[in-house]
mmCIF file of C-alpha atoms in Angstrom:
data_model
loop_
_atom_site.group_PDB
_atom_site.id
_atom_site.type_symbol
_atom_site.label_atom_id
_atom_site.label_comp_id
_atom_site.label_asym_id
_atom_site.label_seq_id
_atom_site.Cartn_x
_atom_site.Cartn_y
_atom_site.Cartn_z
ATOM 1 C CA MET G 1 -55.955 -48.081 -17.522
ATOM 2 C CA GLY G 2 -52.579 -48.363 -19.179
ATOM 3 C CA TRP G 3 -50.824 -50.179 -16.443
ATOM 4 C CA LYS G 4 -51.648 -53.896 -16.538
ATOM 5 C CA GLY G 5 -50.570 -56.619 -14.281
ATOM 6 C CA GLY G 6 -51.243 -58.547 -11.095
ATOM 7 C CA THR G 7 -49.614 -56.408 -8.445
ATOM 8 C CA VAL G 8 -52.900 -55.585 -6.765
ATOM 9 C CA VAL G 9 -53.760 -59.276 -6.591
ATOM 10 C CA ALA G 10 -50.469 -59.932 -4.847
ATOM 11 C CA ALA G 11 -50.939 -56.930 -2.563
ATOM 12 C CA PHE G 12 -54.328 -58.079 -1.333
ATOM 13 C CA ALA G 13 -53.073 -61.656 -0.977
ATOM 14 C CA LEU G 14 -51.478 -61.071 2.403
ATOM 15 C CA VAL G 15 -54.622 -59.330 3.594
ATOM 16 C CA ALA G 16 -56.568 -62.388 2.535
ATOM 17 C CA THR G 17 -54.556 -64.624 4.832
ATOM 18 C CA THR G 18 -54.659 -62.378 7.853
ATOM 19 C CA GLY G 19 -58.102 -60.744 7.790
ATOM 20 C CA SER G 20 -61.207 -61.807 9.605
ATOM 21 C CA VAL G 21 -62.385 -63.785 6.597
ATOM 22 C CA SER G 22 -59.237 -65.880 6.336
ATOM 23 C CA PHE G 23 -59.356 -69.645 6.173
ATOM 24 C CA ALA G 24 -56.737 -71.888 7.681
ATOM 25 C CA ALA G 25 -54.456 -74.101 5.606
ATOM 26 C CA PRO G 26 -54.440 -77.750 6.624
ATOM 27 C CA GLN G 27 -51.337 -78.924 8.399
ATOM 28 C CA ALA G 28 -49.122 -81.612 6.930
ATOM 29 C CA ASP G 29 -49.760 -84.911 8.625
ATOM 30 C CA THR G 30 -46.133 -85.621 9.594
ATOM 31 C CA GLY G 31 -46.534 -86.193 13.316
ATOM 32 C CA GLN G 32 -43.486 -83.994 13.883
ATOM 33 C CA ALA G 33 -44.288 -81.103 16.173
ATOM 34 C CA ALA G 34 -40.913 -79.479 15.477
ATOM 35 C CA ILE G 35 -41.620 -79.263 11.742
ATOM 36 C CA GLN G 36 -45.038 -77.792 12.417
ATOM 37 C CA GLU G 37 -43.471 -75.151 14.633
ATOM 38 C CA ARG G 38 -40.957 -74.288 11.886
ATOM 39 C CA LEU G 39 -43.767 -74.034 9.337
ATOM 40 C CA LYS G 40 -45.714 -71.771 11.665
ATOM 41 C CA ARG G 41 -42.735 -69.413 12.030
ATOM 42 C CA VAL G 42 -42.158 -69.261 8.257
ATOM 43 C CA GLY G 43 -45.848 -68.653 7.623
ATOM 44 C CA LEU G 44 -45.894 -65.754 10.075
ATOM 45 C CA ASP G 45 -42.827 -64.228 8.404
ATOM 46 C CA LEU G 46 -44.452 -64.425 4.979
ATOM 47 C CA VAL G 47 -47.823 -62.969 5.934
ATOM 48 C CA SER G 48 -46.281 -60.236 8.089
ATOM 49 C CA GLY G 49 -44.330 -58.850 5.134
ATOM 50 C CA ALA G 50 -41.000 -59.376 6.921
ATOM 51 C CA ASP G 51 -38.033 -59.043 4.586
ATOM 52 C CA ARG G 52 -36.961 -62.635 5.062
ATOM 53 C CA VAL G 53 -38.151 -64.251 1.846
ATOM 54 C CA ASN G 54 -34.835 -65.865 0.908
ATOM 55 C CA GLU G 55 -34.406 -67.187 4.438
ATOM 56 C CA SER G 56 -37.954 -68.561 4.277
ATOM 57 C CA ILE G 57 -37.200 -70.335 1.004
ATOM 58 C CA ARG G 58 -34.102 -71.974 2.472
ATOM 59 C CA GLU G 59 -36.031 -73.069 5.552
ATOM 60 C CA LEU G 60 -38.906 -74.504 3.501
ATOM 61 C CA LYS G 61 -36.537 -76.439 1.251
ATOM 62 C CA ALA G 62 -34.887 -77.872 4.345
ATOM 63 C CA ILE G 63 -38.287 -78.925 5.686
ATOM 64 C CA LEU G 64 -39.214 -80.529 2.361
ATOM 65 C CA ALA G 65 -35.934 -82.449 2.370
ATOM 66 C CA VAL G 66 -37.191 -84.081 5.572
ATOM 67 C CA ASP G 67 -40.863 -84.301 4.633
ATOM 68 C CA PRO G 68 -41.378 -83.958 0.839
ATOM 69 C CA ARG G 69 -45.100 -84.681 1.228
ATOM 70 C CA SER G 70 -45.839 -81.627 3.363
ATOM 71 C CA ALA G 71 -48.613 -79.848 1.490
ATOM 72 C CA GLU G 72 -48.278 -76.832 3.773
ATOM 73 C CA ALA G 73 -44.533 -76.503 3.065
ATOM 74 C CA HIS G 74 -45.160 -76.585 -0.697
ATOM 75 C CA PHE G 75 -47.911 -73.999 -0.247
ATOM 76 C CA LEU G 76 -45.691 -71.635 1.748
ATOM 77 C CA LEU G 77 -42.840 -72.096 -0.728
ATOM 78 C CA GLY G 78 -45.240 -71.049 -3.487
ATOM 79 C CA ILE G 79 -46.077 -67.871 -1.543
ATOM 80 C CA ALA G 80 -42.373 -67.152 -1.007
ATOM 81 C CA TYR G 81 -41.576 -67.537 -4.718
ATOM 82 C CA GLY G 82 -44.513 -65.305 -5.563
ATOM 83 C CA ARG G 83 -43.208 -62.628 -3.195
ATOM 84 C CA LEU G 84 -39.978 -62.391 -5.228
ATOM 85 C CA GLY G 85 -42.057 -61.486 -8.276
ATOM 86 C CA SER G 86 -40.049 -62.589 -11.317
ATOM 87 C CA ARG G 87 -41.678 -64.358 -14.254
ATOM 88 C CA GLU G 88 -39.490 -67.429 -13.755
ATOM 89 C CA LEU G 89 -40.345 -67.678 -10.070
ATOM 90 C CA MET G 90 -44.037 -67.224 -10.828
ATOM 91 C CA GLY G 91 -43.697 -70.519 -12.666
ATOM 92 C CA GLU G 92 -42.032 -72.038 -9.603
ATOM 93 C CA ALA G 93 -44.839 -70.710 -7.419
ATOM 94 C CA THR G 94 -47.414 -72.316 -9.722
ATOM 95 C CA ALA G 95 -45.617 -75.662 -9.472
ATOM 96 C CA GLU G 96 -45.528 -75.495 -5.676
ATOM 97 C CA PHE G 97 -49.226 -74.686 -5.361
ATOM 98 C CA ARG G 98 -50.092 -77.495 -7.757
ATOM 99 C CA GLN G 99 -47.926 -79.880 -5.725
ATOM 100 C CA ALA G 100 -49.725 -78.826 -2.540
ATOM 101 C CA LEU G 101 -53.051 -79.554 -4.226
ATOM 102 C CA SER G 102 -51.891 -82.916 -5.531
ATOM 103 C CA LEU G 103 -50.956 -83.889 -1.977
ATOM 104 C CA ASN G 104 -54.173 -82.468 -0.518
ATOM 105 C CA PRO G 105 -56.934 -81.740 -3.086
ATOM 106 C CA SER G 106 -59.065 -80.091 -0.383
ATOM 107 C CA PHE G 107 -56.357 -77.469 0.308
ATOM 108 C CA VAL G 108 -58.597 -74.634 -0.816
ATOM 109 C CA GLN G 109 -56.231 -71.820 0.148
ATOM 110 C CA ALA G 110 -53.585 -73.192 -2.239
ATOM 111 C CA ARG G 111 -56.185 -73.015 -5.007
ATOM 112 C CA TYR G 112 -56.866 -69.372 -4.129
ATOM 113 C CA TYR G 113 -53.193 -68.436 -4.383
ATOM 114 C CA LEU G 114 -52.801 -70.473 -7.565
ATOM 115 C CA ALA G 115 -55.600 -68.443 -9.115
ATOM 116 C CA GLN G 116 -53.779 -65.261 -8.116
ATOM 117 C CA VAL G 117 -50.601 -66.420 -9.831
ATOM 118 C CA TYR G 118 -52.540 -67.252 -12.986
ATOM 119 C CA LEU G 119 -53.961 -63.716 -12.956
ATOM 120 C CA ASN G 120 -50.444 -62.306 -12.514
ATOM 121 C CA LEU G 121 -49.354 -64.280 -15.568
ATOM 122 C CA GLY G 122 -52.296 -63.089 -17.661
ATOM 123 C CA ARG G 123 -53.999 -66.504 -17.635
ATOM 124 C CA ALA G 124 -57.407 -65.371 -16.464
ATOM 125 C CA GLN G 125 -59.238 -68.409 -17.841
ATOM 126 C CA ARG G 126 -57.098 -70.756 -15.731
ATOM 127 C CA ALA G 127 -57.679 -68.496 -12.727
ATOM 128 C CA ARG G 128 -61.430 -68.743 -13.281
ATOM 129 C CA GLU G 129 -61.238 -72.543 -13.441
ATOM 130 C CA GLU G 130 -59.396 -72.695 -10.115
ATOM 131 C CA LEU G 131 -61.832 -70.308 -8.471
ATOM 132 C CA ASP G 132 -64.871 -72.177 -9.762
ATOM 133 C CA ALA G 133 -63.392 -75.353 -8.258
ATOM 134 C CA ALA G 134 -62.715 -73.554 -4.978
ATOM 135 C CA LEU G 135 -66.241 -72.163 -4.768
ATOM 136 C CA ALA G 136 -67.572 -75.670 -5.158
ATOM 137 C CA GLN G 137 -65.792 -76.399 -1.861
ATOM 138 C CA VAL G 138 -66.596 -73.108 -0.083
ATOM 139 C CA PRO G 139 -69.771 -71.716 -1.717
ATOM 140 C CA GLY G 140 -70.337 -68.001 -1.289
ATOM 141 C CA HIS G 141 -66.908 -67.307 0.195
ATOM 142 C CA PRO G 142 -66.308 -63.563 -0.321
ATOM 143 C CA GLN G 143 -62.588 -63.830 -1.079
ATOM 144 C CA PHE G 144 -63.171 -66.342 -3.852
ATOM 145 C CA LEU G 145 -66.124 -64.400 -5.217
ATOM 146 C CA ALA G 146 -64.064 -61.200 -5.341
ATOM 147 C CA LEU G 147 -61.090 -62.824 -7.056
ATOM 148 C CA LEU G 148 -63.416 -64.572 -9.502
ATOM 149 C CA GLY G 149 -64.884 -61.156 -10.249
ATOM 150 C CA GLU G 150 -61.405 -59.843 -11.029
ATOM 151 C CA ALA G 151 -60.750 -62.838 -13.292
ATOM 152 C CA GLU G 152 -63.979 -62.066 -15.139
ATOM 153 C CA ARG G 153 -62.848 -58.461 -15.553
ATOM 154 C CA HIS G 154 -59.576 -59.654 -17.076
ATOM 155 C CA LEU G 155 -61.605 -61.822 -19.431
ATOM 156 C CA GLY G 156 -63.495 -58.749 -20.630
ATOM 157 C CA HIS G 157 -66.636 -59.123 -18.502
ATOM 158 C CA PRO G 158 -66.646 -56.065 -16.193
ATOM 159 C CA GLN G 159 -70.398 -56.216 -15.523
ATOM 160 C CA ARG G 160 -70.080 -59.817 -14.369
ATOM 161 C CA SER G 161 -67.160 -58.709 -12.195
ATOM 162 C CA ILE G 162 -69.338 -56.114 -10.495
ATOM 163 C CA GLU G 163 -72.074 -58.678 -9.876
ATOM 164 C CA LEU G 164 -69.661 -61.122 -8.221
ATOM 165 C CA ASN G 165 -68.037 -58.439 -6.104
ATOM 166 C CA GLN G 166 -71.445 -57.197 -5.006
ATOM 167 C CA GLN G 167 -72.195 -60.751 -3.855
ATOM 168 C CA ALA G 168 -68.981 -60.673 -1.837
ATOM 169 C CA LEU G 169 -69.932 -57.320 -0.323
ATOM 170 C CA GLN G 170 -73.348 -58.637 0.666
ATOM 171 C CA VAL G 171 -71.537 -61.241 2.766
ATOM 172 C CA ASP G 172 -69.035 -58.721 4.145
ATOM 173 C CA PRO G 173 -69.803 -55.022 3.456
ATOM 174 C CA SER G 174 -66.374 -54.015 4.804
ATOM 175 C CA PHE G 175 -64.473 -56.265 2.375
ATOM 176 C CA ALA G 176 -62.056 -53.763 0.764
ATOM 177 C CA GLN G 177 -60.763 -56.156 -1.867
ATOM 178 C CA ALA G 178 -64.210 -56.616 -3.413
ATOM 179 C CA ARG G 179 -64.836 -52.875 -3.385
ATOM 180 C CA TYR G 180 -61.474 -52.273 -5.048
ATOM 181 C CA TYR G 181 -62.203 -54.762 -7.831
ATOM 182 C CA SER G 182 -65.648 -53.191 -8.293
ATOM 183 C CA GLY G 183 -63.926 -49.850 -8.790
ATOM 184 C CA LEU G 184 -61.661 -51.297 -11.479
ATOM 185 C CA ALA G 185 -64.636 -52.862 -13.255
ATOM 186 C CA LEU G 186 -66.510 -49.557 -13.167
ATOM 187 C CA LEU G 187 -63.480 -47.911 -14.779
ATOM 188 C CA ASP G 188 -63.551 -50.535 -17.521
ATOM 189 C CA LEU G 189 -67.216 -49.716 -18.118
ATOM 190 C CA GLY G 190 -66.419 -46.005 -18.428
ATOM 191 C CA ARG G 191 -68.285 -45.172 -15.212
ATOM 192 C CA ARG G 192 -65.381 -43.170 -13.850
ATOM 193 C CA ASP G 193 -67.181 -41.051 -11.252
ATOM 194 C CA GLU G 194 -68.724 -44.137 -9.652
ATOM 195 C CA ALA G 195 -65.345 -45.866 -9.780
ATOM 196 C CA ILE G 196 -63.660 -42.949 -8.041
ATOM 197 C CA ARG G 197 -66.235 -43.056 -5.244
ATOM 198 C CA GLU G 198 -65.591 -46.769 -4.728
ATOM 199 C CA LEU G 199 -61.824 -46.310 -4.758
ATOM 200 C CA GLU G 200 -62.087 -43.393 -2.336
ATOM 201 C CA ARG G 201 -63.994 -45.621 0.083
ATOM 202 C CA VAL G 202 -61.235 -48.224 -0.132
ATOM 203 C CA ALA G 203 -58.559 -45.584 0.471
ATOM 204 C CA GLN G 204 -60.452 -44.199 3.466
ATOM 205 C CA SER G 205 -61.247 -47.474 5.169
ATOM 206 C CA GLY G 206 -59.253 -50.260 3.534
ATOM 207 C CA PRO G 207 -55.677 -51.452 4.033
ATOM 208 C CA GLU G 208 -52.809 -49.097 3.201
ATOM 209 C CA LEU G 209 -51.867 -50.552 -0.191
ATOM 210 C CA ALA G 210 -49.937 -48.695 -2.858
ATOM 211 C CA ASP G 211 -52.088 -50.220 -5.613
ATOM 212 C CA VAL G 212 -55.211 -48.561 -4.232
ATOM 213 C CA TYR G 213 -53.637 -45.119 -4.439
ATOM 214 C CA LEU G 214 -52.162 -45.878 -7.855
ATOM 215 C CA SER G 215 -55.609 -46.769 -9.204
ATOM 216 C CA LEU G 216 -57.294 -43.826 -7.502
ATOM 217 C CA GLY G 217 -54.606 -41.399 -8.618
ATOM 218 C CA SER G 218 -54.818 -42.701 -12.191
ATOM 219 C CA ALA G 219 -58.595 -42.242 -12.183
ATOM 220 C CA TYR G 220 -58.229 -38.679 -10.901
ATOM 221 C CA LEU G 221 -55.630 -38.091 -13.612
ATOM 222 C CA ASP G 222 -57.931 -39.315 -16.365
ATOM 223 C CA ALA G 223 -60.660 -37.059 -14.957
ATOM 224 C CA GLY G 224 -58.364 -34.033 -15.082
ATOM 225 C CA ARG G 225 -58.358 -33.709 -11.286
ATOM 226 C CA LEU G 226 -54.614 -33.133 -11.228
ATOM 227 C CA ASP G 227 -54.090 -31.915 -7.668
ATOM 228 C CA GLU G 228 -56.059 -34.853 -6.253
ATOM 229 C CA ALA G 229 -54.144 -37.176 -8.554
ATOM 230 C CA LEU G 230 -50.839 -35.874 -7.260
ATOM 231 C CA ASP G 231 -51.972 -36.253 -3.639
ATOM 232 C CA ALA G 232 -53.076 -39.856 -4.170
ATOM 233 C CA LEU G 233 -50.006 -40.841 -6.171
ATOM 234 C CA ARG G 234 -47.619 -39.239 -3.689
ATOM 235 C CA HIS G 235 -49.363 -41.190 -0.927
ATOM 236 C CA GLY G 236 -48.905 -44.417 -2.893
ATOM 237 C CA ASN G 237 -45.270 -43.546 -3.452
ATOM 238 C CA ARG G 238 -44.755 -43.040 0.281
ATOM 239 C CA ILE G 239 -46.190 -46.500 0.916
ATOM 240 C CA ASP G 240 -43.882 -48.106 -1.659
ATOM 241 C CA PRO G 241 -41.127 -45.808 -2.996
ATOM 242 C CA ALA G 242 -39.651 -48.612 -5.117
ATOM 243 C CA ARG G 243 -42.669 -48.894 -7.413
ATOM 244 C CA PRO G 244 -41.775 -47.617 -10.917
ATOM 245 C CA ASP G 245 -45.428 -47.647 -12.014
ATOM 246 C CA ILE G 246 -46.355 -45.043 -9.415
ATOM 247 C CA ARG G 247 -43.385 -42.907 -10.439
ATOM 248 C CA LEU G 248 -44.604 -43.164 -14.014
ATOM 249 C CA ARG G 249 -48.083 -41.922 -13.128
ATOM 250 C CA LEU G 250 -46.569 -39.123 -11.063
ATOM 251 C CA ALA G 251 -44.554 -38.085 -14.114
ATOM 252 C CA ARG G 252 -47.734 -37.959 -16.184
ATOM 253 C CA ALA G 253 -49.488 -35.850 -13.532
ATOM 254 C CA TYR G 254 -46.590 -33.395 -13.354
ATOM 255 C CA ARG G 255 -46.416 -33.220 -17.167
ATOM 256 C CA SER G 256 -50.145 -32.523 -17.322
ATOM 257 C CA LYS G 257 -49.614 -29.578 -14.944
ATOM 258 C CA GLY G 258 -46.722 -28.316 -17.079
ATOM 259 C CA LEU G 259 -44.165 -29.155 -14.376
ATOM 260 C CA LEU G 260 -41.724 -30.761 -16.798
ATOM 261 C CA ASP G 261 -38.651 -30.773 -14.545
ATOM 262 C CA GLU G 262 -40.587 -32.631 -11.851
ATOM 263 C CA ALA G 263 -41.930 -35.041 -14.476
ATOM 264 C CA ASP G 264 -38.428 -35.660 -15.802
ATOM 265 C CA GLU G 265 -37.166 -36.385 -12.290
ATOM 266 C CA GLN G 266 -39.905 -38.964 -11.688
ATOM 267 C CA LEU G 267 -39.075 -40.679 -14.978
ATOM 268 C CA LYS G 268 -35.407 -40.899 -14.007
ATOM 269 C CA LEU G 269 -36.397 -42.447 -10.683
ATOM 270 C CA ALA G 270 -38.723 -44.893 -12.452
ATOM 271 C CA GLU G 271 -35.969 -45.928 -14.828
ATOM 272 C CA SER G 272 -33.448 -46.337 -12.017
ATOM 273 C CA ALA G 273 -35.920 -48.709 -10.348
ATOM 274 C CA ARG G 274 -35.455 -50.920 -13.382
ATOM 275 C CA SER G 275 -32.176 -52.224 -11.939
ATOM 276 C CA ILE G 276 -34.130 -53.416 -8.891
ATOM 277 C CA ALA G 277 -37.240 -54.602 -10.715
ATOM 278 C CA LEU G 278 -35.535 -55.861 -13.889
ATOM 279 C CA ALA G 279 -36.909 -59.367 -13.448
ATOM 280 C CA SER G 280 -40.321 -58.167 -12.375
ATOM 281 C CA PHE G 281 -43.177 -59.399 -14.549
ATOM 282 C CA VAL G 282 -45.088 -56.198 -13.841
ATOM 283 C CA PHE G 283 -42.218 -53.917 -14.806
ATOM 284 C CA GLU G 284 -41.730 -55.759 -18.091
ATOM 285 C CA GLN G 285 -45.321 -55.009 -19.000
ATOM 286 C CA ALA G 286 -44.969 -51.293 -18.219
ATOM 287 C CA GLU G 287 -41.648 -50.615 -19.923
ATOM 288 C CA SER G 288 -43.323 -49.277 -23.059
ATOM 289 C CA ASP G 289 -45.435 -46.940 -20.917
ATOM 290 C CA LEU G 290 -42.238 -45.579 -19.390
ATOM 291 C CA TYR G 291 -40.681 -44.838 -22.783
ATOM 292 C CA LEU G 292 -43.922 -43.308 -24.047
ATOM 293 C CA GLU G 293 -44.069 -40.935 -21.083
ATOM 294 C CA GLN G 294 -40.401 -40.052 -21.545
ATOM 295 C CA GLY G 295 -41.154 -39.184 -25.151
ATOM 296 C CA LEU G 296 -44.110 -36.996 -24.194
ATOM 297 C CA VAL G 297 -42.045 -35.030 -21.676
ATOM 298 C CA LYS G 298 -39.226 -34.550 -24.213
ATOM 299 C CA LEU G 299 -41.757 -33.506 -26.844
ATOM 300 C CA GLN G 300 -43.176 -30.826 -24.553
ATOM 301 C CA GLN G 301 -39.636 -29.683 -23.824
ATOM 302 C CA ARG G 302 -39.050 -29.502 -27.605
ATOM 303 C CA ARG G 303 -36.160 -31.958 -27.261
ATOM 304 C CA LEU G 304 -37.254 -33.545 -30.503
ATOM 305 C CA ASP G 305 -34.422 -36.019 -31.118
ATOM 306 C CA ALA G 306 -34.761 -37.394 -27.582
ATOM 307 C CA ALA G 307 -38.544 -37.559 -27.951
ATOM 308 C CA ALA G 308 -38.313 -39.469 -31.234
ATOM 309 C CA ASP G 309 -35.774 -41.872 -29.734
ATOM 310 C CA ALA G 310 -38.117 -42.634 -26.812
ATOM 311 C CA PHE G 311 -41.080 -43.251 -29.123
ATOM 312 C CA LYS G 312 -38.901 -45.511 -31.292
ATOM 313 C CA LYS G 313 -38.202 -47.663 -28.220
ATOM 314 C CA VAL G 314 -41.944 -48.156 -27.812
ATOM 315 C CA LEU G 315 -42.386 -48.997 -31.496
ATOM 316 C CA ASP G 316 -39.467 -51.428 -31.393
ATOM 317 C CA ARG G 317 -41.572 -53.432 -28.925
ATOM 318 C CA ASP G 318 -44.906 -52.906 -30.704
ATOM 319 C CA THR G 319 -45.083 -51.331 -34.152
ATOM 320 C CA ASN G 320 -48.858 -51.003 -33.736
ATOM 321 C CA ASN G 321 -48.763 -48.882 -30.598
ATOM 322 C CA GLY G 322 -51.237 -46.156 -31.552
ATOM 323 C CA PRO G 323 -50.122 -43.359 -29.199
ATOM 324 C CA ALA G 324 -46.432 -43.878 -30.039
ATOM 325 C CA ASN G 325 -47.190 -43.660 -33.768
ATOM 326 C CA ARG G 326 -49.198 -40.497 -33.254
ATOM 327 C CA PHE G 327 -46.646 -38.707 -31.110
ATOM 328 C CA ILE G 328 -43.619 -39.693 -33.181
ATOM 329 C CA ALA G 329 -45.489 -38.237 -36.157
ATOM 330 C CA GLU G 330 -45.759 -34.958 -34.240
ATOM 331 C CA ALA G 331 -42.046 -35.071 -33.388
ATOM 332 C CA TYR G 332 -41.112 -35.729 -37.026
ATOM 333 C CA LEU G 333 -43.386 -32.890 -38.164
ATOM 334 C CA LEU G 334 -41.582 -30.469 -35.845
ATOM 335 C CA GLN G 335 -38.246 -31.775 -37.131
ATOM 336 C CA GLY G 336 -39.281 -31.206 -40.747
ATOM 337 C CA LEU G 337 -39.342 -34.940 -41.549
ATOM 338 C CA TYR G 338 -42.708 -34.735 -43.248
ATOM 339 C CA THR G 339 -42.731 -38.019 -45.162
ATOM 340 C CA LEU G 340 -41.856 -39.959 -42.012
ATOM 341 C CA ALA G 341 -44.460 -37.952 -40.110
ATOM 342 C CA LEU G 342 -47.119 -38.872 -42.675
ATOM 343 C CA ALA G 343 -46.277 -42.587 -42.527
ATOM 344 C CA HIS G 344 -46.677 -42.699 -38.763
ATOM 345 C CA ALA G 345 -49.721 -40.419 -38.767
ATOM 346 C CA THR G 346 -51.423 -42.723 -41.273
ATOM 347 C CA ARG G 347 -50.705 -45.772 -39.130
ATOM 348 C CA ALA G 348 -51.820 -43.976 -35.978
ATOM 349 C CA GLU G 349 -55.144 -43.043 -37.584
ATOM 350 C CA LYS G 350 -55.764 -46.642 -38.649
ATOM 351 C CA LEU G 351 -55.109 -47.676 -35.042
ATOM 352 C CA GLY G 352 -57.632 -45.151 -33.732
ATOM 353 C CA PHE G 353 -55.197 -42.422 -32.636
ATOM 354 C CA PRO G 354 -55.446 -39.702 -35.315
ATOM 355 C CA LEU G 355 -53.494 -36.478 -35.207
ATOM 356 C CA PRO G 356 -55.441 -33.424 -34.020
ATOM 357 C CA GLU G 357 -57.151 -31.771 -36.963
ATOM 358 C CA ASP G 358 -54.956 -28.648 -36.923
ATOM 359 C CA THR G 359 -51.782 -30.781 -36.775
ATOM 360 C CA ARG G 360 -52.995 -32.970 -39.632
ATOM 361 C CA LYS G 361 -53.708 -29.902 -41.786
ATOM 362 C CA ARG G 362 -50.297 -28.430 -41.021
ATOM 363 C CA LEU G 363 -48.644 -31.681 -42.085
ATOM 364 C CA GLN G 364 -50.605 -31.742 -45.339
ATOM 365 C CA GLU G 365 -49.618 -28.138 -46.057
ATOM 366 C CA LYS G 366 -45.952 -28.912 -45.471
ATOM 367 C CA LEU G 367 -46.107 -31.939 -47.755
ATOM 368 C CA HIS G 368 -47.712 -29.971 -50.585
ATOM 369 C CA ARG G 369 -45.559 -26.855 -50.442
ATOM 370 C CA LYS G 370 -42.347 -28.622 -51.492
ATOM 371 C CA GLU G 371 -40.310 -25.590 -50.514
ATOM 372 C CA PRO G 372 -36.618 -25.524 -51.529
ATOM 373 C CA GLY G 373 -34.507 -27.357 -48.974
ATOM 374 C CA GLN G 374 -37.537 -28.989 -47.319
ATOM 375 C CA ARG G 375 -36.661 -32.193 -45.410
ATOM 376 C CA LYS G 376 -38.747 -35.254 -46.176
#
């Protein structure tokens, strides 16, 4: 799947703290009942999804000013920073979880969340190390097994991911997180039909999470099941209208159905979300996907200058982006810029994204004709 990142890890995180398989964080040994009551209130705000993250951060800092050795306060502050989602604050979240563990090495829930942050930051090996350490404390715990499976998938071991998630499901057959990660691993293995069945089960019985419908809708889209893709993606968008990644997939689904105006509208909405999600680690990773989709819509609309400009934005970030090289070659061919088209087509082929055979032949014919006034 084109969209990478740790949003699904973060989405399931709150479920992990509130579900039947949750495990309690140890309380700071301060002897102050008032502080414990304040920590309890902040914790409930964070796990309930209440829009009070900044207030929670201020309250936790005030608690730590009184009791800097409260492992639970550091842990909750790490969760609060993680909820805000920026790359910089992911680093702050990591520091808080590590501080909680330094104060209480047996604080296994802090290790779980630390592993999630490492996955968000693309540091799957560090996530695996934390989860291995956690499983030494709580052997066979389904939440740790499932997240370890996801870390293994990020490390390029989807079969191992499936095995670990199956272990988690043997402990708790209703554990939606493990089933979701199994679906992602099956997608990585190219077993799309099996993956869709797993993701459908999560959507039917699991928590209402936008990531589930994004993954399911993307799988439908790759399978050419466009109406089902639109239904799933619209459902995900209703759950979280601010998600630019869902808007992006919706644009692709509409484009695939030839509904270019609808696709263009979704892309505008995705780009406008950039002002809200500018600091988001996930959005940074998907920005090239947004420009690529914009280029594809413009190309289908025969707005060739706009299409080429969008593809250039992708290539400015990664000159070896195979699809962008291929599609900008097509745009240049339609513009009569045959030499430029050939350069990008050659690079695209080396990267494993060759032009369609008929397009390649047409380009070769144009290059060899050398008609008067031909643009190169």
